Tab-separated table of C-alpha atoms (C1' of nucleotides) in Angstrom:
chain	number	residue	atom	x	y	z
Z	2	MET	CA	-261.503	-29.194	6.357
Z	3	PHE	CA	-259.494	-29.435	9.508
Z	4	PHE	CA	-255.815	-29.960	9.048
Z	5	LEU	CA	-253.982	-29.317	12.278
Z	6	ARG	CA	-250.961	-31.514	11.690
Z	7	GLU	CA	-249.870	-32.002	15.285
Z	8	LEU	CA	-252.806	-32.506	17.573
Z	9	PRO	CA	-252.434	-31.117	21.084
Z	10	THR	CA	-250.837	-33.525	23.511
Z	11	ARG	CA	-252.735	-34.812	26.497
Z	12	GLN	CA	-250.659	-32.417	28.573
Z	13	MET	CA	-251.702	-29.411	26.512
Z	14	LEU	CA	-255.333	-30.412	26.813
Z	15	LEU	CA	-254.986	-30.652	30.587
Z	16	THR	CA	-253.480	-27.189	30.628
Z	17	TYR	CA	-256.531	-25.873	28.800
Z	18	ARG	CA	-258.751	-27.566	31.359
Z	19	ASP	CA	-256.954	-25.638	34.075
Z	20	ARG	CA	-258.014	-22.430	32.331
Z	21	PHE	CA	-261.499	-23.708	31.416
Z	22	PRO	CA	-262.626	-26.160	34.103
Z	23	ASP	CA	-265.748	-27.288	32.205
Z	24	MET	CA	-263.641	-28.557	29.334
Z	25	ASN	CA	-263.553	-32.311	28.779
Z	26	PRO	CA	-260.035	-33.232	27.595
Z	27	GLN	CA	-261.070	-36.737	26.614
Z	28	ALA	CA	-263.912	-35.562	24.352
Z	29	VAL	CA	-261.835	-32.790	22.804
Z	30	GLY	CA	-258.962	-35.160	22.074
Z	31	GLU	CA	-261.288	-37.638	20.406
Z	32	ALA	CA	-263.033	-34.934	18.407
Z	33	LEU	CA	-259.759	-33.553	17.081
Z	34	ARG	CA	-258.606	-37.027	16.046
Z	35	LEU	CA	-261.952	-37.548	14.320
Z	36	LEU	CA	-261.598	-34.267	12.431
Z	37	ARG	CA	-257.998	-34.865	11.462
Z	38	ARG	CA	-258.561	-38.422	10.323
Z	39	GLY	CA	-261.713	-37.543	8.390
Z	40	SER	CA	-260.010	-34.616	6.697
Z	41	LEU	CA	-257.037	-36.713	5.634
Z	42	LEU	CA	-259.281	-39.362	4.114
Z	43	MET	CA	-261.339	-36.679	2.400
Z	44	ARG	CA	-258.198	-35.123	0.954
Z	45	GLU	CA	-257.044	-38.463	-0.452
Z	46	LEU	CA	-260.445	-39.163	-1.922
Z	47	GLU	CA	-260.640	-35.732	-3.547
Z	48	ALA	CA	-257.215	-36.287	-5.077
Z	49	TYR	CA	-258.302	-39.673	-6.393
Z	50	PHE	CA	-261.488	-38.332	-7.912
Z	51	SER	CA	-259.725	-35.325	-9.316
Z	52	ALA	CA	-257.342	-37.639	-11.164
Z	53	HIS	CA	-260.420	-39.192	-12.765
Z	54	ALA	CA	-262.060	-35.901	-13.704
Z	55	LEU	CA	-264.527	-36.293	-10.830
Z	56	SER	CA	-265.118	-34.944	-7.342
Z	57	GLN	CA	-266.666	-36.413	-4.209
Z	58	THR	CA	-269.910	-34.669	-4.972
Z	59	ARG	CA	-270.035	-35.649	-8.631
Z	60	PHE	CA	-269.212	-39.238	-7.668
Z	61	LEU	CA	-271.828	-39.407	-4.934
Z	62	THR	CA	-274.429	-37.894	-7.233
Z	63	MET	CA	-273.824	-40.684	-9.711
Z	64	ILE	CA	-273.809	-43.350	-6.990
Z	65	LEU	CA	-277.145	-42.093	-5.699
Z	66	ILE	CA	-278.764	-42.397	-9.093
Z	67	ASP	CA	-277.158	-45.743	-9.786
Z	68	ARG	CA	-278.335	-47.002	-6.412
Z	69	GLU	CA	-281.988	-46.707	-7.384
Z	70	PRO	CA	-282.399	-48.503	-10.693
Z	71	ALA	CA	-286.090	-48.941	-9.947
Z	72	ARG	CA	-286.592	-45.198	-10.379
Z	73	ASP	CA	-286.204	-43.789	-13.853
Z	74	GLY	CA	-283.973	-41.020	-12.526
Z	75	LEU	CA	-283.868	-38.669	-9.547
Z	76	PHE	CA	-284.952	-35.068	-9.098
Z	77	PRO	CA	-282.217	-32.551	-8.266
Z	78	SER	CA	-284.040	-31.734	-5.040
Z	79	GLU	CA	-283.896	-35.394	-4.026
Z	80	ILE	CA	-280.176	-35.413	-4.669
Z	81	ALA	CA	-279.750	-32.277	-2.564
Z	82	ASP	CA	-281.698	-33.877	0.274
Z	83	ARG	CA	-279.833	-37.145	0.208
Z	84	LEU	CA	-276.405	-35.594	-0.097
Z	85	ASP	CA	-277.290	-32.942	2.441
Z	86	ILE	CA	-275.954	-30.163	0.231
Z	87	SER	CA	-277.596	-27.015	-1.081
Z	88	ARG	CA	-279.536	-27.034	-4.330
Z	89	PRO	CA	-277.313	-24.588	-6.180
Z	90	VAL	CA	-274.467	-27.051	-5.717
Z	91	VAL	CA	-276.612	-29.762	-7.262
Z	92	THR	CA	-277.404	-27.511	-10.207
Z	93	ASP	CA	-273.694	-26.988	-10.887
Z	94	THR	CA	-272.819	-30.627	-10.291
Z	95	ILE	CA	-275.420	-31.816	-12.766
Z	96	LYS	CA	-274.323	-29.224	-15.287
Z	97	SER	CA	-270.749	-30.393	-15.131
Z	98	LEU	CA	-271.682	-34.092	-15.316
Z	99	GLU	CA	-273.848	-33.356	-18.333
Z	100	ARG	CA	-271.017	-31.524	-20.046
Z	101	ALA	CA	-268.915	-34.642	-19.483
Z	102	GLY	CA	-271.650	-36.793	-20.999
Z	103	LEU	CA	-272.142	-38.832	-17.846
Z	104	LEU	CA	-275.647	-37.626	-17.049
Z	105	HIS	CA	-278.657	-36.405	-18.935
Z	106	SER	CA	-281.883	-34.917	-17.693
Z	107	ILE	CA	-285.396	-34.678	-19.042
Z	108	ARG	CA	-288.265	-32.414	-18.092
Z	109	ASP	CA	-290.848	-34.097	-15.936
Z	110	ILE	CA	-294.192	-34.707	-17.650
Z	111	SER	CA	-296.514	-34.096	-14.739
Z	112	ASP	CA	-294.615	-31.213	-13.105
Z	113	ARG	CA	-293.034	-28.887	-15.604
Z	114	ARG	CA	-290.882	-27.216	-12.959
Z	115	ALA	CA	-289.074	-30.476	-12.242
Z	116	LYS	CA	-286.653	-32.616	-14.196
Z	117	LYS	CA	-285.364	-36.131	-13.859
Z	118	VAL	CA	-281.675	-36.861	-13.950
Z	119	ARG	CA	-280.334	-40.180	-15.235
Z	120	LEU	CA	-276.956	-41.781	-15.847
Z	121	THR	CA	-275.903	-42.241	-19.436
Z	122	PRO	CA	-274.199	-45.509	-20.447
Z	123	ASP	CA	-270.937	-43.548	-20.267
Z	124	GLY	CA	-271.892	-42.496	-16.758
Z	125	ARG	CA	-272.439	-46.069	-15.670
Z	126	ALA	CA	-269.130	-47.058	-17.244
Z	127	ALA	CA	-267.278	-44.198	-15.518
Z	128	LEU	CA	-268.729	-45.278	-12.189
Z	129	ALA	CA	-267.685	-48.887	-12.707
Z	130	ALA	CA	-264.216	-47.729	-13.720
Z	131	VAL	CA	-263.717	-45.615	-10.637
Z	132	LEU	CA	-265.192	-47.846	-7.948
Z	133	PRO	CA	-262.419	-50.459	-7.581
Z	134	GLY	CA	-259.786	-47.765	-6.975
Z	135	TYR	CA	-262.138	-46.005	-4.582
Z	136	PHE	CA	-262.635	-49.135	-2.524
Z	137	ALA	CA	-258.914	-49.918	-2.621
Z	138	LEU	CA	-258.016	-46.399	-1.457
Z	139	ILE	CA	-260.416	-46.650	1.450
Z	140	ALA	CA	-259.224	-50.097	2.502
Z	141	ASP	CA	-255.634	-48.913	2.348
Z	142	PHE	CA	-256.375	-45.759	4.326
Z	143	MET	CA	-258.271	-47.603	7.038
Z	144	ASP	CA	-255.448	-50.090	7.234
Z	145	ARG	CA	-252.818	-47.369	7.586
Z	146	SER	CA	-254.705	-45.335	10.182
Z	147	THR	CA	-255.925	-47.964	12.612
Z	148	ASP	CA	-256.181	-45.543	15.497
Z	149	ASP	CA	-252.631	-45.971	16.686
Z	150	ALA	CA	-252.962	-42.268	17.450
Z	151	SER	CA	-255.117	-42.953	20.467
T	2	MET	CA	-267.052	-32.193	3.030
T	3	PHE	CA	-268.887	-35.447	2.785
T	4	PHE	CA	-272.558	-35.241	3.510
T	5	LEU	CA	-274.282	-38.393	2.369
T	6	ARG	CA	-277.224	-38.354	4.736
T	7	GLU	CA	-278.143	-42.024	4.622
T	8	LEU	CA	-275.100	-44.223	4.592
T	9	PRO	CA	-275.400	-47.445	2.608
T	10	THR	CA	-276.792	-50.339	4.592
T	11	ARG	CA	-274.715	-53.410	5.251
T	12	GLN	CA	-276.809	-55.138	2.596
T	13	MET	CA	-275.979	-52.510	-0.030
T	14	LEU	CA	-272.300	-52.825	0.768
T	15	LEU	CA	-272.482	-56.591	0.330
T	16	THR	CA	-274.150	-56.085	-3.021
T	17	TYR	CA	-271.232	-53.901	-4.098
T	18	ARG	CA	-268.829	-56.617	-2.994
T	19	ASP	CA	-270.607	-59.026	-5.308
T	20	ARG	CA	-269.754	-56.682	-8.184
T	21	PHE	CA	-266.258	-55.837	-6.880
T	22	PRO	CA	-264.904	-58.868	-5.000
T	23	ASP	CA	-261.819	-57.058	-3.660
T	24	MET	CA	-263.975	-54.552	-1.830
T	25	ASN	CA	-263.930	-54.686	1.967
T	26	PRO	CA	-267.450	-53.870	3.213
T	27	GLN	CA	-266.305	-53.475	6.799
T	28	ALA	CA	-263.618	-50.916	5.944
T	29	VAL	CA	-265.873	-48.991	3.587
T	30	GLY	CA	-268.664	-48.848	6.151
T	31	GLU	CA	-266.307	-47.532	8.810
T	32	ALA	CA	-264.763	-45.006	6.444
T	33	LEU	CA	-268.130	-43.603	5.451
T	34	ARG	CA	-269.171	-43.254	9.085
T	35	LEU	CA	-265.883	-41.486	9.793
T	36	LEU	CA	-266.455	-39.068	6.920
T	37	ARG	CA	-270.060	-38.388	7.828
T	38	ARG	CA	-269.372	-37.870	11.494
T	39	GLY	CA	-266.357	-35.679	10.861
T	40	SER	CA	-268.251	-33.568	8.355
T	41	LEU	CA	-271.156	-33.025	10.721
T	42	LEU	CA	-268.846	-31.896	13.507
T	43	MET	CA	-266.996	-29.650	11.098
T	44	ARG	CA	-270.242	-28.096	9.961
T	45	GLU	CA	-271.293	-27.348	13.533
T	46	LEU	CA	-267.923	-25.871	14.354
T	47	GLU	CA	-267.967	-23.652	11.277
T	48	ALA	CA	-271.412	-22.414	12.233
T	49	TYR	CA	-270.225	-21.685	15.757
T	50	PHE	CA	-267.158	-19.780	14.580
T	51	SER	CA	-269.123	-17.959	11.956
T	52	ALA	CA	-271.459	-16.667	14.671
T	53	HIS	CA	-268.378	-15.230	16.369
T	54	ALA	CA	-266.927	-13.638	13.225
T	55	LEU	CA	-264.339	-16.418	12.995
T	56	SER	CA	-263.673	-19.581	11.013
T	57	GLN	CA	-261.946	-22.852	11.829
T	58	THR	CA	-258.819	-21.627	10.125
T	59	ARG	CA	-258.797	-18.202	11.744
T	60	PHE	CA	-259.411	-19.841	15.116
T	61	LEU	CA	-256.673	-22.448	14.674
T	62	THR	CA	-254.248	-19.790	13.506
T	63	MET	CA	-254.817	-17.887	16.723
T	64	ILE	CA	-254.575	-21.032	18.838
T	65	LEU	CA	-251.264	-21.927	17.255
T	66	ILE	CA	-249.770	-18.570	18.085
T	67	ASP	CA	-251.231	-18.574	21.569
T	68	ARG	CA	-249.874	-22.043	22.132
T	69	GLU	CA	-246.268	-20.879	21.892
T	70	PRO	CA	-245.910	-17.940	24.231
T	71	ALA	CA	-242.166	-18.590	24.387
T	72	ARG	CA	-241.872	-17.472	20.758
T	73	ASP	CA	-242.452	-13.807	20.026
T	74	GLY	CA	-244.768	-14.711	17.150
T	75	LEU	CA	-244.880	-17.219	14.310
T	76	PHE	CA	-243.954	-16.974	10.649
T	77	PRO	CA	-246.769	-17.452	8.141
T	78	SER	CA	-244.882	-20.379	6.672
T	79	GLU	CA	-244.788	-22.053	10.078
T	80	ILE	CA	-248.524	-21.588	10.371
T	81	ALA	CA	-249.026	-23.114	6.927
T	82	ASP	CA	-246.896	-26.112	7.896
T	83	ARG	CA	-248.585	-26.712	11.207
T	84	LEU	CA	-252.096	-26.283	9.881
T	85	ASP	CA	-251.244	-28.278	6.786
T	86	ILE	CA	-252.809	-25.668	4.507
T	87	SER	CA	-251.366	-23.719	1.603
T	88	ARG	CA	-249.558	-20.445	2.103
T	89	PRO	CA	-251.964	-18.294	0.140
T	90	VAL	CA	-254.663	-19.327	2.579
T	91	VAL	CA	-252.462	-18.205	5.445
T	92	THR	CA	-251.896	-14.856	3.731
T	93	ASP	CA	-255.644	-14.267	3.485
T	94	THR	CA	-256.326	-15.554	6.986
T	95	ILE	CA	-253.763	-13.212	8.503
T	96	LYS	CA	-255.071	-10.313	6.463
T	97	SER	CA	-258.577	-10.846	7.738
T	98	LEU	CA	-257.473	-11.273	11.341
T	99	GLU	CA	-255.449	-8.087	11.099
T	100	ARG	CA	-258.432	-6.202	9.708
T	101	ALA	CA	-260.363	-7.426	12.756
T	102	GLY	CA	-257.599	-6.184	15.027
T	103	LEU	CA	-256.875	-9.625	16.457
T	104	LEU	CA	-253.418	-10.027	14.983
T	105	HIS	CA	-250.547	-7.817	13.998
T	106	SER	CA	-247.352	-8.630	12.195
T	107	ILE	CA	-243.900	-7.091	12.066
T	108	ARG	CA	-241.094	-7.482	9.559
T	109	ASP	CA	-238.361	-9.796	10.728
T	110	ILE	CA	-235.072	-8.071	11.511
T	111	SER	CA	-232.668	-10.695	10.277
T	112	ASP	CA	-234.635	-11.852	7.213
T	113	ARG	CA	-236.430	-9.048	5.453
T	114	ARG	CA	-238.543	-11.446	3.426
T	115	ALA	CA	-240.159	-12.838	6.552
T	116	LYS	CA	-242.551	-11.414	9.095
T	117	LYS	CA	-243.670	-12.457	12.536
T	118	VAL	CA	-247.312	-12.676	13.419
T	119	ARG	CA	-248.540	-12.062	16.957
T	120	LEU	CA	-251.844	-11.903	18.787
T	121	THR	CA	-253.011	-8.513	19.925
T	122	PRO	CA	-254.598	-8.186	23.371
T	123	ASP	CA	-257.938	-8.145	21.542
T	124	GLY	CA	-256.905	-11.374	19.848
T	125	ARG	CA	-256.141	-13.059	23.143
T	126	ALA	CA	-259.462	-11.820	24.520
T	127	ALA	CA	-261.370	-13.101	21.486
T	128	LEU	CA	-259.763	-16.492	21.889
T	129	ALA	CA	-260.647	-16.688	25.550
T	130	ALA	CA	-264.196	-15.641	24.740
T	131	VAL	CA	-264.689	-18.315	22.134
T	132	LEU	CA	-263.008	-21.292	23.781
T	133	PRO	CA	-265.634	-22.240	26.387
T	134	GLY	CA	-268.360	-22.470	23.749
T	135	TYR	CA	-266.007	-24.392	21.487
T	136	PHE	CA	-265.286	-26.956	24.182
T	137	ALA	CA	-268.956	-27.181	25.093
T	138	LEU	CA	-269.995	-27.729	21.480
T	139	ILE	CA	-267.469	-30.530	21.099
T	140	ALA	CA	-268.459	-32.229	24.338
T	141	ASP	CA	-272.106	-32.024	23.349
T	142	PHE	CA	-271.436	-33.375	19.869
T	143	MET	CA	-269.363	-36.289	21.107
T	144	ASP	CA	-272.050	-37.044	23.638
T	145	ARG	CA	-274.797	-37.022	21.015
T	146	SER	CA	-272.923	-39.139	18.491
T	147	THR	CA	-271.484	-41.928	20.595
T	148	ASP	CA	-271.231	-44.317	17.690
T	149	ASP	CA	-274.729	-45.671	17.969
T	150	ALA	CA	-274.505	-45.708	14.196
T	151	SER	CA	-272.212	-48.714	14.219
C	2	DC	C1'	-311.332	-17.496	-11.733
C	3	DT	C1'	-308.190	-15.093	-8.905
C	4	DT	C1'	-305.336	-14.385	-5.238
C	5	DA	C1'	-301.966	-16.087	-2.117
C	6	DC	C1'	-298.622	-19.160	-0.936
C	7	DA	C1'	-295.383	-23.195	-1.723
C	8	DT	C1'	-291.975	-25.534	-4.378
C	9	DC	C1'	-288.527	-26.491	-8.402
C	10	DG	C1'	-284.447	-25.278	-10.262
C	11	DT	C1'	-281.434	-21.308	-11.387
C	12	DT	C1'	-278.696	-17.149	-10.902
C	13	DA	C1'	-275.838	-13.873	-8.300
C	14	DG	C1'	-272.570	-12.989	-5.004
C	15	DG	C1'	-269.598	-14.308	-1.021
C	16	DA	C1'	-266.401	-17.426	1.641
C	17	DT	C1'	-262.624	-20.660	1.740
C	18	DG	C1'	-259.709	-23.888	-0.168
C	19	DC	C1'	-256.176	-25.021	-4.038
C	20	DT	C1'	-251.983	-24.526	-7.672
C	21	DA	C1'	-248.993	-21.733	-10.495
C	22	DA	C1'	-246.415	-17.950	-11.009
C	23	DC	C1'	-244.561	-13.629	-9.320
C	24	DT	C1'	-241.385	-10.198	-6.438
C	25	DA	C1'	-238.086	-9.599	-3.092
C	26	DT	C1'	-234.592	-11.372	-0.465
C	27	DG	C1'	-231.180	-14.721	1.065
C	28	DT	C1'	-227.386	-18.192	0.121
C	29	DA	C1'	-223.936	-20.754	-2.168
C	30	DA	C1'	-220.619	-21.583	-6.074
C	31	DT	C1'	-217.502	-19.852	-9.054
Q	1	DA	C1'	-218.584	-9.860	-7.427
Q	2	DT	C1'	-221.599	-12.454	-10.216
Q	3	DT	C1'	-224.421	-15.960	-11.318
Q	4	DA	C1'	-227.632	-19.406	-10.091
Q	5	DC	C1'	-230.728	-21.378	-7.140
Q	6	DA	C1'	-233.772	-21.463	-2.855
Q	7	DT	C1'	-237.168	-19.471	0.155
Q	8	DA	C1'	-240.905	-15.969	2.146
Q	9	DG	C1'	-244.942	-14.124	1.209
Q	10	DT	C1'	-248.257	-12.358	-2.318
Q	11	DT	C1'	-251.196	-12.247	-6.361
Q	12	DA	C1'	-254.162	-14.315	-9.884
Q	13	DG	C1'	-257.248	-17.570	-11.282
Q	14	DC	C1'	-259.949	-21.827	-10.505
Q	15	DA	C1'	-263.041	-25.139	-7.816
Q	16	DT	C1'	-266.529	-25.968	-4.490
Q	17	DC	C1'	-269.318	-24.873	-0.948
Q	18	DC	C1'	-272.910	-21.484	1.006
Q	19	DT	C1'	-277.316	-18.046	1.399
Q	20	DA	C1'	-280.555	-14.909	-0.700
Q	21	DA	C1'	-283.436	-13.876	-4.185
Q	22	DC	C1'	-285.561	-14.822	-8.673
Q	23	DG	C1'	-288.901	-16.752	-12.502
Q	24	DA	C1'	-291.855	-20.456	-13.533
Q	25	DT	C1'	-295.081	-23.650	-12.146
Q	26	DG	C1'	-298.229	-25.967	-8.959
Q	27	DT	C1'	-301.900	-25.860	-5.260
Q	28	DA	C1'	-305.334	-24.305	-2.183
Q	29	DA	C1'	-308.808	-20.717	-0.464
Q	30	DG	C1'	-312.186	-17.685	-1.337
DNA sequence: CTTACATCGTTAGGATGCTAACTATGTAAT
DNA sequence: ATTACATAGTTAGCATCCTAACGATGTAAG
């Protein structure tokens, strides 16, 4: 998270360039706006999910599984790869979704180390319930923050 | 952090709009790219700071103080406001920077509840040492990720 | 077969963020 | 002066991320 409320003015960036001549004020300004804007959206999304007993990661885990109905479930390691998060986080995420009855997993037949994770009917319902608000939040955010900061 | 590695294709977004007609595929696509790009930059910055015994928050705290040489230090509550983070985080951040000898604080004269936090000479030196690499990392990142994903 | 190595998911421990509640101090109303 | 409320910073406890290391299982080499 990056939450600097007031980004440096153009003038402040130019002052830094005086001290560090290789510095590119344009790129730094853009990067800070990217970080600030992304963090604000992330914060709003986390708050939304939290109000629905979810989190970004739990939501995305469910989306990933839902997105591949052809497969009869995903392996935790696949989820870790696709979400680009560490496996221990996937372990905990699955555990918590199972406790909530939104996911269930079964040992793999051919590889007894592995397990397949599927959505329960409740899981599919929870996803459908949360998606409209998710899309609405994003549309609203993008509308509000149409780069008038640049 | 938002780390979905493969963002949904335009086609997948359109499929979601079929299920949720109010959904705006354009806005959602842009938002996900914003989140992904911001998270990647954040991850690189954290790695950079971590290699220098710092963190985003510790770095930004120091920058904030450095940025106002007219003041003889900032109050923790001011830092919390400007960084848009909670006060307990500021307490811990200051503690760790003091342990590293980069910051020191003194009780305020007029308000004995408050304290002023200043950079030590070591703190100023650490900041100067870390800034060129910080600017270079950002310039490189922005160069690499010039929105060819859109 | 057995030995060595790779991979799956988990556990353990650390970092960083949050909210709620606390202590100490300041301020304003009676 | 006293009472009540507000504010500064801290502590305690929770959530979520990480890396390192583990046990169990699979695979490949001799």
